[in-house]
Amino acid sequence: MSDDKLQNEKGRKNHVITIDHAYHGHTLATLDVSPYKHRQGKEMENCPDYVTRVPCPDIYRGVHSVKKIVHQSAPGVDLKGGMEQQYRKREIEAAEKYIECEKITSQGNSVSAFLMEGGMSVAGVILPPKSYLRRCVSAVRKVGGLYIADEVQTGFGRLGKCMWAFQYSEDNDGALDYETIIPDIVTVGKPFGNGMPLAAVITTPCIAYTFESLGVEYFNTFAGSPVCTAAGLSMLHVLSSEHLQVNAFDVGNHLVELFRELEHRNEWIGDIRGSGLFLGVELVRDRTTLEPATEETSFLCSVLKDRYKILTSIDGPHENVIVVKPPMVFTRKDAELFVSSFEKALVEDLPVVAGQLEAWEGHQLDMVSATYFGEHGWSV
């Protein structure tokens, strides 16, 4: 049962609000609300008329950012905390203005739903600042819309401090928003089956009954597999019995500490963000202008794989964010090996080709990497 069908059955019409750079899937309906695909591919140039795209809450380089204080503090100062403190001064504008509910309704349209990933991966590992999500949801519900939480990538404890990413946003007293933010619809997937194809839509009885009352039978050829169900139950058992959410919190904090130390030794690192085992390391050529180190990030990702046998991925609008999403059983020892290898790649490998990477792009960049790897006897 797809979430777009459910939100339509609520009786709302016209507009779905989505976040810029979001990615929600490959079906036609989810492609409509995935601006990431509109920018990256050629199949769709923009959101359809019924979709309203609002700015991504990126406090590092987005429209909500406070760039002036970035890296202007002495080593050891909590830059991230300072950025969020400045951001809070704008949070009402950021959430209530940019969510555009009043604009939509003033034009005679209604808001059907607000769809957001609790942790935005392809956007460059973006977690909403304090109170942002609550204010967005409040504005949407005020005009009768639903809140759909996409937990396909970040659900089941990956953020460490909470089971679901939509719980991440905090109050001033540091308490989690368990009672404040309850989605109308939640989608879960990838980690649910730990590699097995398993996904689910979780919703309220009211919405489920409304869907059922239409009288259109819903069925799915691939649903209800006992094998996948067994895999999901086993995953939940291991997640609980081996305390993997606690592990994500502990190892994630250790990873951040290690990267913070590296950040003060190496100016390629512009920002470190995320929570638990959902982290992003953004690389820049200049910490003041925030010029993205796109080619260097690509090279670094390749070096980590070919020389150090470590798999990472790259995300973000400028493709300059190394995404750290290891298995939930990742240990402190694993974290130390990873960051040590990361630093070697930055200090030993990247300087050798840095001058060439800045001038070359596309397949030429691949040639630079292939030449470097070949000279060192590594496979490509």
mmCIF file of C-alpha atoms in Angstrom:
data_model
loop_
_atom_site.group_PDB
_atom_site.id
_atom_site.type_symbol
_atom_site.label_atom_id
_atom_site.label_comp_id
_atom_site.label_asym_id
_atom_site.label_seq_id
_atom_site.Cartn_x
_atom_site.Cartn_y
_atom_site.Cartn_z
ATOM 1 C CA MET A 1 0.000 0.000 0.000
ATOM 2 C CA SER A 2 1.732 3.187 -1.112
ATOM 3 C CA ASP A 3 1.762 6.287 1.053
ATOM 4 C CA ASP A 4 0.638 8.504 -1.858
ATOM 5 C CA LYS A 5 -2.568 6.460 -2.133
ATOM 6 C CA LEU A 6 -3.225 6.797 1.562
ATOM 7 C CA GLN A 7 -2.803 10.546 1.686
ATOM 8 C CA ASN A 8 -5.145 10.911 -1.305
ATOM 9 C CA GLU A 9 -7.827 8.891 0.467
ATOM 10 C CA LYS A 10 -7.929 11.456 3.278
ATOM 11 C CA GLY A 11 -9.925 13.669 0.959
ATOM 12 C CA ARG A 12 -7.299 16.388 0.498
ATOM 13 C CA LYS A 13 -6.303 17.519 -2.937
ATOM 14 C CA ASN A 14 -3.763 19.378 -4.974
ATOM 15 C CA HIS A 15 -0.529 20.011 -3.122
ATOM 16 C CA VAL A 16 2.061 17.747 -1.564
ATOM 17 C CA ILE A 17 4.952 19.591 0.079
ATOM 18 C CA THR A 18 8.391 18.066 -0.306
ATOM 19 C CA ILE A 19 11.915 19.166 0.650
ATOM 20 C CA ASP A 20 14.450 20.224 -1.969
ATOM 21 C CA HIS A 21 17.042 17.513 -2.731
ATOM 22 C CA ALA A 22 14.782 14.855 -1.190
ATOM 23 C CA TYR A 23 14.602 11.327 -2.562
ATOM 24 C CA HIS A 24 11.624 9.052 -1.875
ATOM 25 C CA GLY A 25 11.706 6.280 -4.479
ATOM 26 C CA HIS A 26 11.409 5.182 -8.111
ATOM 27 C CA THR A 27 7.661 4.784 -8.650
ATOM 28 C CA LEU A 28 6.028 7.549 -10.666
ATOM 29 C CA ALA A 29 4.322 8.987 -7.586
ATOM 30 C CA THR A 30 7.485 9.033 -5.472
ATOM 31 C CA LEU A 31 9.531 10.455 -8.346
ATOM 32 C CA ASP A 32 7.109 13.368 -8.446
ATOM 33 C CA VAL A 33 8.102 14.288 -4.890
ATOM 34 C CA SER A 34 11.841 13.604 -5.268
ATOM 35 C CA PRO A 35 13.595 16.831 -6.343
ATOM 36 C CA TYR A 36 16.936 15.015 -6.190
ATOM 37 C CA LYS A 37 15.893 13.039 -9.271
ATOM 38 C CA HIS A 38 14.673 16.147 -11.065
ATOM 39 C CA ARG A 39 18.125 17.706 -10.718
ATOM 40 C CA GLN A 40 20.178 14.579 -11.386
ATOM 41 C CA GLY A 41 18.339 12.970 -14.265
ATOM 42 C CA LYS A 42 16.715 13.901 -17.557
ATOM 43 C CA GLU A 43 13.408 12.069 -17.175
ATOM 44 C CA MET A 44 11.876 14.909 -15.135
ATOM 45 C CA GLU A 45 12.977 18.528 -15.220
ATOM 46 C CA ASN A 46 10.982 19.784 -12.252
ATOM 47 C CA CYS A 47 8.276 18.958 -9.739
ATOM 48 C CA PRO A 48 4.741 18.607 -11.146
ATOM 49 C CA ASP A 49 2.315 21.464 -10.497
ATOM 50 C CA TYR A 50 0.726 19.679 -7.544
ATOM 51 C CA VAL A 51 4.072 19.386 -5.718
ATOM 52 C CA THR A 52 5.510 22.310 -3.780
ATOM 53 C CA ARG A 53 9.258 22.137 -3.234
ATOM 54 C CA VAL A 54 10.576 23.981 -0.179
ATOM 55 C CA PRO A 55 14.220 24.660 0.794
ATOM 56 C CA CYS A 56 16.292 21.995 2.498
ATOM 57 C CA PRO A 57 17.081 22.868 6.164
ATOM 58 C CA ASP A 58 20.828 22.803 5.542
ATOM 59 C CA ILE A 59 22.456 25.021 8.168
ATOM 60 C CA TYR A 60 25.912 24.698 6.604
ATOM 61 C CA ARG A 61 25.418 25.964 3.060
ATOM 62 C CA GLY A 62 21.675 26.148 2.420
ATOM 63 C CA VAL A 63 19.358 29.158 2.450
ATOM 64 C CA HIS A 64 19.082 28.784 6.233
ATOM 65 C CA SER A 65 22.840 28.701 6.877
ATOM 66 C CA VAL A 66 24.863 31.027 9.081
ATOM 67 C CA LYS A 67 28.141 30.977 7.175
ATOM 68 C CA LYS A 68 29.910 33.825 8.946
ATOM 69 C CA ILE A 69 30.598 31.882 12.126
ATOM 70 C CA VAL A 70 31.838 28.740 10.395
ATOM 71 C CA HIS A 71 35.440 27.953 11.317
ATOM 72 C CA GLN A 72 36.008 31.358 12.883
ATOM 73 C CA SER A 73 36.262 29.955 16.380
ATOM 74 C CA ALA A 74 39.300 28.544 18.130
ATOM 75 C CA PRO A 75 39.901 24.766 18.062
ATOM 76 C CA GLY A 76 37.605 22.993 20.459
ATOM 77 C CA VAL A 77 34.682 25.393 20.114
ATOM 78 C CA ASP A 78 31.386 23.714 19.261
ATOM 79 C CA LEU A 79 30.776 25.275 15.863
ATOM 80 C CA LYS A 80 27.741 23.126 15.179
ATOM 81 C CA GLY A 81 26.083 24.221 18.401
ATOM 82 C CA GLY A 82 26.772 27.852 17.541
ATOM 83 C CA MET A 83 25.239 27.430 14.115
ATOM 84 C CA GLU A 84 22.086 25.872 15.548
ATOM 85 C CA GLN A 85 21.836 28.623 18.157
ATOM 86 C CA GLN A 86 21.900 31.234 15.399
ATOM 87 C CA TYR A 87 19.490 29.162 13.359
ATOM 88 C CA ARG A 88 16.926 29.124 16.169
ATOM 89 C CA LYS A 89 16.516 32.881 15.725
ATOM 90 C CA ARG A 90 15.178 32.141 12.244
ATOM 91 C CA GLU A 91 13.333 28.911 12.912
ATOM 92 C CA ILE A 92 9.854 30.423 12.725
ATOM 93 C CA GLU A 93 10.669 31.977 9.358
ATOM 94 C CA ALA A 94 12.436 28.825 8.186
ATOM 95 C CA ALA A 95 9.593 26.485 9.033
ATOM 96 C CA GLU A 96 6.458 28.576 8.736
ATOM 97 C CA LYS A 97 7.471 30.753 5.804
ATOM 98 C CA TYR A 98 9.328 28.204 3.733
ATOM 99 C CA ILE A 99 6.782 25.459 4.235
ATOM 100 C CA GLU A 100 4.495 27.721 2.125
ATOM 101 C CA CYS A 101 1.163 26.476 3.485
ATOM 102 C CA GLU A 102 -0.367 29.955 3.528
ATOM 103 C CA LYS A 103 0.793 30.596 -0.015
ATOM 104 C CA ILE A 104 -0.814 27.364 -1.214
ATOM 105 C CA THR A 105 -4.146 27.925 0.528
ATOM 106 C CA SER A 106 -4.300 31.612 -0.453
ATOM 107 C CA GLN A 107 -4.372 30.483 -4.088
ATOM 108 C CA GLY A 108 -7.457 28.359 -3.493
ATOM 109 C CA ASN A 109 -5.582 25.061 -3.195
ATOM 110 C CA SER A 110 -5.376 22.724 -0.228
ATOM 111 C CA VAL A 111 -2.424 20.939 1.341
ATOM 112 C CA SER A 112 -2.656 17.177 1.027
ATOM 113 C CA ALA A 113 0.535 16.166 2.820
ATOM 114 C CA PHE A 114 4.013 17.112 3.925
ATOM 115 C CA LEU A 115 6.581 14.426 3.117
ATOM 116 C CA MET A 116 10.048 14.419 4.660
ATOM 117 C CA GLU A 117 12.921 12.051 5.358
ATOM 118 C CA GLY A 118 13.816 12.276 9.045
ATOM 119 C CA GLY A 119 17.428 12.141 7.925
ATOM 120 C CA MET A 120 18.048 13.308 4.365
ATOM 121 C CA SER A 121 20.807 11.150 2.910
ATOM 122 C CA VAL A 122 21.101 12.116 -0.766
ATOM 123 C CA ALA A 123 20.742 15.761 0.271
ATOM 124 C CA GLY A 124 24.090 15.368 2.023
ATOM 125 C CA VAL A 125 23.161 13.894 5.436
ATOM 126 C CA ILE A 126 20.838 16.639 6.654
ATOM 127 C CA LEU A 127 19.102 16.400 10.015
ATOM 128 C CA PRO A 128 16.545 19.107 10.843
ATOM 129 C CA PRO A 129 17.571 21.706 13.442
ATOM 130 C CA LYS A 130 15.788 21.949 16.780
ATOM 131 C CA SER A 131 12.037 22.572 16.518
ATOM 132 C CA TYR A 132 12.128 22.773 12.709
ATOM 133 C CA LEU A 133 10.142 19.594 12.088
ATOM 134 C CA ARG A 134 7.588 20.363 14.785
ATOM 135 C CA ARG A 135 6.892 23.784 13.320
ATOM 136 C CA CYS A 136 6.581 22.381 9.807
ATOM 137 C CA VAL A 137 4.165 19.666 10.916
ATOM 138 C CA SER A 138 2.142 22.178 12.942
ATOM 139 C CA ALA A 139 1.799 24.496 9.933
ATOM 140 C CA VAL A 140 0.735 21.617 7.672
ATOM 141 C CA ARG A 141 -1.807 20.211 10.103
ATOM 142 C CA LYS A 142 -3.227 23.674 10.678
ATOM 143 C CA VAL A 143 -4.463 23.635 7.073
ATOM 144 C CA GLY A 144 -5.594 20.000 7.174
ATOM 145 C CA GLY A 145 -2.573 18.201 5.697
ATOM 146 C CA LEU A 146 -0.960 14.926 6.729
ATOM 147 C CA TYR A 147 2.625 14.384 7.868
ATOM 148 C CA ILE A 148 4.354 11.467 6.114
ATOM 149 C CA ALA A 149 7.664 10.348 7.632
ATOM 150 C CA ASP A 150 10.044 8.551 5.267
ATOM 151 C CA GLU A 151 12.148 6.263 7.491
ATOM 152 C CA VAL A 152 13.398 3.950 4.748
ATOM 153 C CA GLN A 153 17.063 4.822 5.298
ATOM 154 C CA THR A 154 17.206 6.123 8.848
ATOM 155 C CA GLY A 155 14.698 4.034 10.801
ATOM 156 C CA PHE A 156 15.349 1.284 13.333
ATOM 157 C CA GLY A 157 17.861 3.027 15.587
ATOM 158 C CA ARG A 158 20.518 4.135 13.116
ATOM 159 C CA LEU A 159 20.635 7.642 14.610
ATOM 160 C CA GLY A 160 21.489 6.182 17.996
ATOM 161 C CA LYS A 161 19.663 8.652 20.194
ATOM 162 C CA CYS A 162 16.256 7.590 18.907
ATOM 163 C CA MET A 163 14.570 4.666 17.202
ATOM 164 C CA TRP A 164 13.074 6.813 14.434
ATOM 165 C CA ALA A 165 14.600 9.838 12.752
ATOM 166 C CA PHE A 166 11.379 11.829 13.116
ATOM 167 C CA GLN A 167 12.048 11.752 16.884
ATOM 168 C CA TYR A 168 15.433 13.426 16.485
ATOM 169 C CA SER A 169 14.379 17.060 16.841
ATOM 170 C CA GLU A 170 14.794 18.316 20.417
ATOM 171 C CA ASP A 171 13.183 20.844 22.734
ATOM 172 C CA ASN A 172 15.163 23.446 24.647
ATOM 173 C CA ASP A 173 15.408 21.092 27.616
ATOM 174 C CA GLY A 174 16.891 18.362 25.450
ATOM 175 C CA ALA A 175 13.867 16.090 25.718
ATOM 176 C CA LEU A 176 12.974 14.064 22.660
ATOM 177 C CA ASP A 177 9.728 14.908 20.881
ATOM 178 C CA TYR A 178 8.099 11.533 21.485
ATOM 179 C CA GLU A 179 4.732 13.080 22.387
ATOM 180 C CA THR A 180 4.996 16.130 20.172
ATOM 181 C CA ILE A 181 5.546 14.668 16.707
ATOM 182 C CA ILE A 182 3.534 11.628 15.695
ATOM 183 C CA PRO A 183 3.401 11.082 11.902
ATOM 184 C CA ASP A 184 0.153 10.207 10.188
ATOM 185 C CA ILE A 185 2.001 7.782 7.913
ATOM 186 C CA VAL A 186 5.452 6.192 8.295
ATOM 187 C CA THR A 187 7.265 4.254 5.581
ATOM 188 C CA VAL A 188 10.031 1.780 6.441
ATOM 189 C CA GLY A 189 12.154 -0.413 4.229
ATOM 190 C CA LYS A 190 15.794 -1.267 3.620
ATOM 191 C CA PRO A 191 17.061 -2.100 7.134
ATOM 192 C CA PHE A 192 13.786 -3.820 8.015
ATOM 193 C CA GLY A 193 14.869 -7.013 6.247
ATOM 194 C CA ASN A 194 18.633 -6.508 6.625
ATOM 195 C CA GLY A 195 19.149 -7.231 2.932
ATOM 196 C CA MET A 196 15.948 -9.153 2.329
ATOM 197 C CA PRO A 197 13.211 -7.271 0.411
ATOM 198 C CA LEU A 198 10.896 -6.093 3.148
ATOM 199 C CA ALA A 199 9.027 -2.814 3.602
ATOM 200 C CA ALA A 200 5.963 -1.541 5.419
ATOM 201 C CA VAL A 201 3.560 1.381 5.650
ATOM 202 C CA ILE A 202 2.442 2.268 9.169
ATOM 203 C CA THR A 203 -0.577 4.525 9.600
ATOM 204 C CA THR A 204 -3.527 5.355 11.818
ATOM 205 C CA PRO A 205 -6.749 3.298 11.950
ATOM 206 C CA CYS A 206 -8.674 6.309 10.631
ATOM 207 C CA ILE A 207 -6.592 6.570 7.468
ATOM 208 C CA ALA A 208 -6.537 2.798 6.977
ATOM 209 C CA TYR A 209 -10.340 2.579 7.324
ATOM 210 C CA THR A 210 -10.789 5.498 4.922
ATOM 211 C CA PHE A 211 -8.688 3.685 2.346
ATOM 212 C CA GLU A 212 -10.619 0.458 2.885
ATOM 213 C CA SER A 213 -13.980 2.211 2.576
ATOM 214 C CA LEU A 214 -13.258 3.064 -1.054
ATOM 215 C CA GLY A 215 -13.991 -0.545 -1.884
ATOM 216 C CA VAL A 216 -10.977 -0.942 -4.170
ATOM 217 C CA GLU A 217 -9.199 -4.148 -3.246
ATOM 218 C CA TYR A 218 -5.496 -3.723 -2.628
ATOM 219 C CA PHE A 219 -3.123 -6.625 -3.155
ATOM 220 C CA ASN A 220 0.570 -7.099 -3.824
ATOM 221 C CA THR A 221 2.089 -10.123 -5.510
ATOM 222 C CA PHE A 222 5.265 -9.835 -3.471
ATOM 223 C CA ALA A 223 3.712 -9.033 -0.092
ATOM 224 C CA GLY A 224 3.429 -11.418 2.825
ATOM 225 C CA SER A 225 6.456 -13.586 2.058
ATOM 226 C CA PRO A 226 7.069 -15.803 5.110
ATOM 227 C CA VAL A 227 10.801 -15.809 4.345
ATOM 228 C CA CYS A 228 11.049 -12.016 4.375
ATOM 229 C CA THR A 229 8.793 -11.857 7.420
ATOM 230 C CA ALA A 230 11.148 -14.215 9.270
ATOM 231 C CA ALA A 231 14.092 -12.013 8.287
ATOM 232 C CA GLY A 232 12.307 -8.942 9.644
ATOM 233 C CA LEU A 233 11.502 -10.627 12.945
ATOM 234 C CA SER A 234 15.098 -11.791 13.262
ATOM 235 C CA MET A 235 16.364 -8.289 12.578
ATOM 236 C CA LEU A 236 14.145 -6.851 15.309
ATOM 237 C CA HIS A 237 15.328 -9.547 17.738
ATOM 238 C CA VAL A 238 19.015 -8.872 17.046
ATOM 239 C CA LEU A 239 18.498 -5.106 17.130
ATOM 240 C CA SER A 240 17.039 -5.431 20.616
ATOM 241 C CA SER A 241 19.065 -8.292 22.124
ATOM 242 C CA GLU A 242 22.428 -6.960 20.943
ATOM 243 C CA HIS A 243 21.582 -3.348 21.855
ATOM 244 C CA LEU A 244 22.499 -2.081 18.396
ATOM 245 C CA GLN A 245 20.803 1.279 18.839
ATOM 246 C CA VAL A 246 22.981 1.907 21.897
ATOM 247 C CA ASN A 247 25.981 0.773 19.872
ATOM 248 C CA ALA A 248 25.094 3.219 17.098
ATOM 249 C CA PHE A 249 24.942 6.031 19.650
ATOM 250 C CA ASP A 250 28.272 5.132 21.274
ATOM 251 C CA VAL A 251 30.262 4.377 18.122
ATOM 252 C CA GLY A 252 28.699 7.318 16.299
ATOM 253 C CA ASN A 253 29.802 9.731 19.015
ATOM 254 C CA HIS A 254 33.280 8.232 18.871
ATOM 255 C CA LEU A 255 33.375 8.693 15.099
ATOM 256 C CA VAL A 256 32.360 12.335 15.429
ATOM 257 C CA GLU A 257 35.063 12.962 18.046
ATOM 258 C CA LEU A 258 37.700 11.394 15.783
ATOM 259 C CA PHE A 259 36.545 13.434 12.790
ATOM 260 C CA ARG A 260 36.466 16.632 14.880
ATOM 261 C CA GLU A 261 40.111 16.064 15.783
ATOM 262 C CA LEU A 262 40.936 15.443 12.137
ATOM 263 C CA GLU A 263 38.995 18.565 11.134
ATOM 264 C CA HIS A 264 41.420 20.742 13.109
ATOM 265 C CA ARG A 265 44.395 19.084 11.398
ATOM 266 C CA ASN A 266 43.079 19.148 7.849
ATOM 267 C CA GLU A 267 41.332 22.026 6.076
ATOM 268 C CA TRP A 268 39.681 19.857 3.440
ATOM 269 C CA ILE A 269 36.958 19.069 5.982
ATOM 270 C CA GLY A 270 34.282 21.751 5.951
ATOM 271 C CA ASP A 271 31.568 20.167 8.068
ATOM 272 C CA ILE A 272 30.835 17.038 10.082
ATOM 273 C CA ARG A 273 27.182 16.324 10.759
ATOM 274 C CA GLY A 274 24.659 13.635 11.524
ATOM 275 C CA SER A 275 23.950 11.334 14.425
ATOM 276 C CA GLY A 276 24.825 7.782 15.391
ATOM 277 C CA LEU A 277 25.842 5.746 12.370
ATOM 278 C CA PHE A 278 24.328 8.251 9.952
ATOM 279 C CA LEU A 279 27.114 10.779 9.397
ATOM 280 C CA GLY A 280 28.306 13.057 6.638
ATOM 281 C CA VAL A 281 31.737 14.611 6.113
ATOM 282 C CA GLU A 282 31.581 17.528 3.686
ATOM 283 C CA LEU A 283 34.804 18.375 1.844
ATOM 284 C CA VAL A 284 35.538 21.893 0.614
ATOM 285 C CA ARG A 285 38.411 23.661 -1.121
ATOM 286 C CA ASP A 286 37.875 26.803 0.916
ATOM 287 C CA ARG A 287 36.252 27.003 4.349
ATOM 288 C CA THR A 288 35.272 30.626 3.864
ATOM 289 C CA THR A 289 33.644 30.421 0.433
ATOM 290 C CA LEU A 290 32.568 26.790 0.961
ATOM 291 C CA GLU A 291 33.692 25.927 -2.586
ATOM 292 C CA PRO A 292 32.819 22.234 -2.858
ATOM 293 C CA ALA A 293 35.655 19.756 -3.366
ATOM 294 C CA THR A 294 33.632 17.604 -5.749
ATOM 295 C CA GLU A 295 36.458 15.991 -7.715
ATOM 296 C CA GLU A 296 38.576 15.498 -4.615
ATOM 297 C CA THR A 297 35.680 13.768 -2.857
ATOM 298 C CA SER A 298 35.249 11.373 -5.767
ATOM 299 C CA PHE A 299 38.948 10.562 -5.734
ATOM 300 C CA LEU A 300 38.955 10.071 -1.969
ATOM 301 C CA CYS A 301 36.013 7.669 -2.147
ATOM 302 C CA SER A 302 37.865 5.627 -4.780
ATOM 303 C CA VAL A 303 41.102 5.574 -2.787
ATOM 304 C CA LEU A 304 39.304 4.403 0.330
ATOM 305 C CA LYS A 305 37.865 1.500 -1.664
ATOM 306 C CA ASP A 306 40.914 0.510 -3.708
ATOM 307 C CA ARG A 307 43.748 1.114 -1.273
ATOM 308 C CA TYR A 308 42.144 0.758 2.137
ATOM 309 C CA LYS A 309 39.282 -1.634 1.224
ATOM 310 C CA ILE A 310 36.708 0.642 2.851
ATOM 311 C CA LEU A 311 33.375 1.307 1.162
ATOM 312 C CA THR A 312 31.782 4.733 1.447
ATOM 313 C CA SER A 313 29.381 6.660 -0.757
ATOM 314 C CA ILE A 314 28.998 10.239 -1.951
ATOM 315 C CA ASP A 315 25.929 12.443 -1.661
ATOM 316 C CA GLY A 316 24.902 16.092 -1.505
ATOM 317 C CA PRO A 317 23.881 18.580 -4.215
ATOM 318 C CA HIS A 318 27.555 19.170 -5.042
ATOM 319 C CA GLU A 319 28.540 15.506 -4.618
ATOM 320 C CA ASN A 320 31.128 16.452 -2.015
ATOM 321 C CA VAL A 321 29.800 14.708 1.098
ATOM 322 C CA ILE A 322 31.317 11.385 2.172
ATOM 323 C CA VAL A 323 28.432 9.429 3.684
ATOM 324 C CA VAL A 324 29.211 7.199 6.661
ATOM 325 C CA LYS A 325 26.463 4.583 7.090
ATOM 326 C CA PRO A 326 28.223 1.400 8.245
ATOM 327 C CA PRO A 327 26.470 -1.743 9.510
ATOM 328 C CA MET A 328 24.895 -1.346 12.931
ATOM 329 C CA VAL A 329 27.447 -3.774 14.404
ATOM 330 C CA PHE A 330 30.278 -1.319 13.607
ATOM 331 C CA THR A 331 32.685 -1.117 16.564
ATOM 332 C CA ARG A 332 34.939 1.553 18.072
ATOM 333 C CA LYS A 333 37.926 -0.330 16.664
ATOM 334 C CA ASP A 334 36.329 -0.238 13.211
ATOM 335 C CA ALA A 335 35.734 3.501 13.631
ATOM 336 C CA GLU A 336 39.366 4.136 14.533
ATOM 337 C CA LEU A 337 40.614 2.146 11.538
ATOM 338 C CA PHE A 338 38.243 4.014 9.239
ATOM 339 C CA VAL A 339 39.205 7.515 10.389
ATOM 340 C CA SER A 340 42.904 6.594 10.363
ATOM 341 C CA SER A 341 42.579 5.420 6.759
ATOM 342 C CA PHE A 342 40.532 8.501 5.902
ATOM 343 C CA GLU A 343 43.309 10.736 7.196
ATOM 344 C CA LYS A 344 45.980 8.827 5.273
ATOM 345 C CA ALA A 345 43.943 9.235 2.094
ATOM 346 C CA LEU A 346 43.686 12.977 2.728
ATOM 347 C CA VAL A 347 47.330 13.481 3.695
ATOM 348 C CA GLU A 348 49.186 10.949 1.558
ATOM 349 C CA ASP A 349 47.080 10.262 -1.531
ATOM 350 C CA LEU A 350 45.052 13.371 -2.275
ATOM 351 C CA PRO A 351 47.971 15.873 -2.425
ATOM 352 C CA VAL A 352 49.604 13.850 -5.203
ATOM 353 C CA VAL A 353 46.745 14.476 -7.634
ATOM 354 C CA ALA A 354 44.990 17.510 -6.140
ATOM 355 C CA GLY A 355 46.235 19.911 -8.795
ATOM 356 C CA GLN A 356 45.029 17.689 -11.631
ATOM 357 C CA LEU A 357 41.634 16.997 -10.064
ATOM 358 C CA GLU A 358 40.704 20.658 -9.841
ATOM 359 C CA ALA A 359 41.092 21.103 -13.588
ATOM 360 C CA TRP A 360 39.653 17.776 -14.766
ATOM 361 C CA GLU A 361 36.105 16.500 -14.700
ATOM 362 C CA GLY A 362 34.014 13.508 -15.739
ATOM 363 C CA HIS A 363 35.801 10.701 -17.561
ATOM 364 C CA GLN A 364 39.043 12.686 -17.351
ATOM 365 C CA LEU A 365 38.777 12.475 -13.566
ATOM 366 C CA ASP A 366 38.470 8.711 -13.905
ATOM 367 C CA MET A 367 41.673 8.729 -15.944
ATOM 368 C CA VAL A 368 43.503 10.613 -13.179
ATOM 369 C CA SER A 369 42.329 8.067 -10.623
ATOM 370 C CA ALA A 370 43.142 5.091 -12.864
ATOM 371 C CA THR A 371 46.639 6.428 -13.555
ATOM 372 C CA TYR A 372 47.311 7.011 -9.862
ATOM 373 C CA PHE A 373 46.023 3.577 -8.880
ATOM 374 C CA GLY A 374 47.980 1.900 -11.660
ATOM 375 C CA GLU A 375 51.217 3.547 -10.585
ATOM 376 C CA HIS A 376 50.704 2.111 -7.124
ATOM 377 C CA GLY A 377 49.705 -1.350 -8.297
ATOM 378 C CA TRP A 378 46.099 -1.126 -7.097
ATOM 379 C CA SER A 379 43.149 -2.578 -8.946
ATOM 380 C CA VAL A 380 40.460 -0.257 -10.267
#
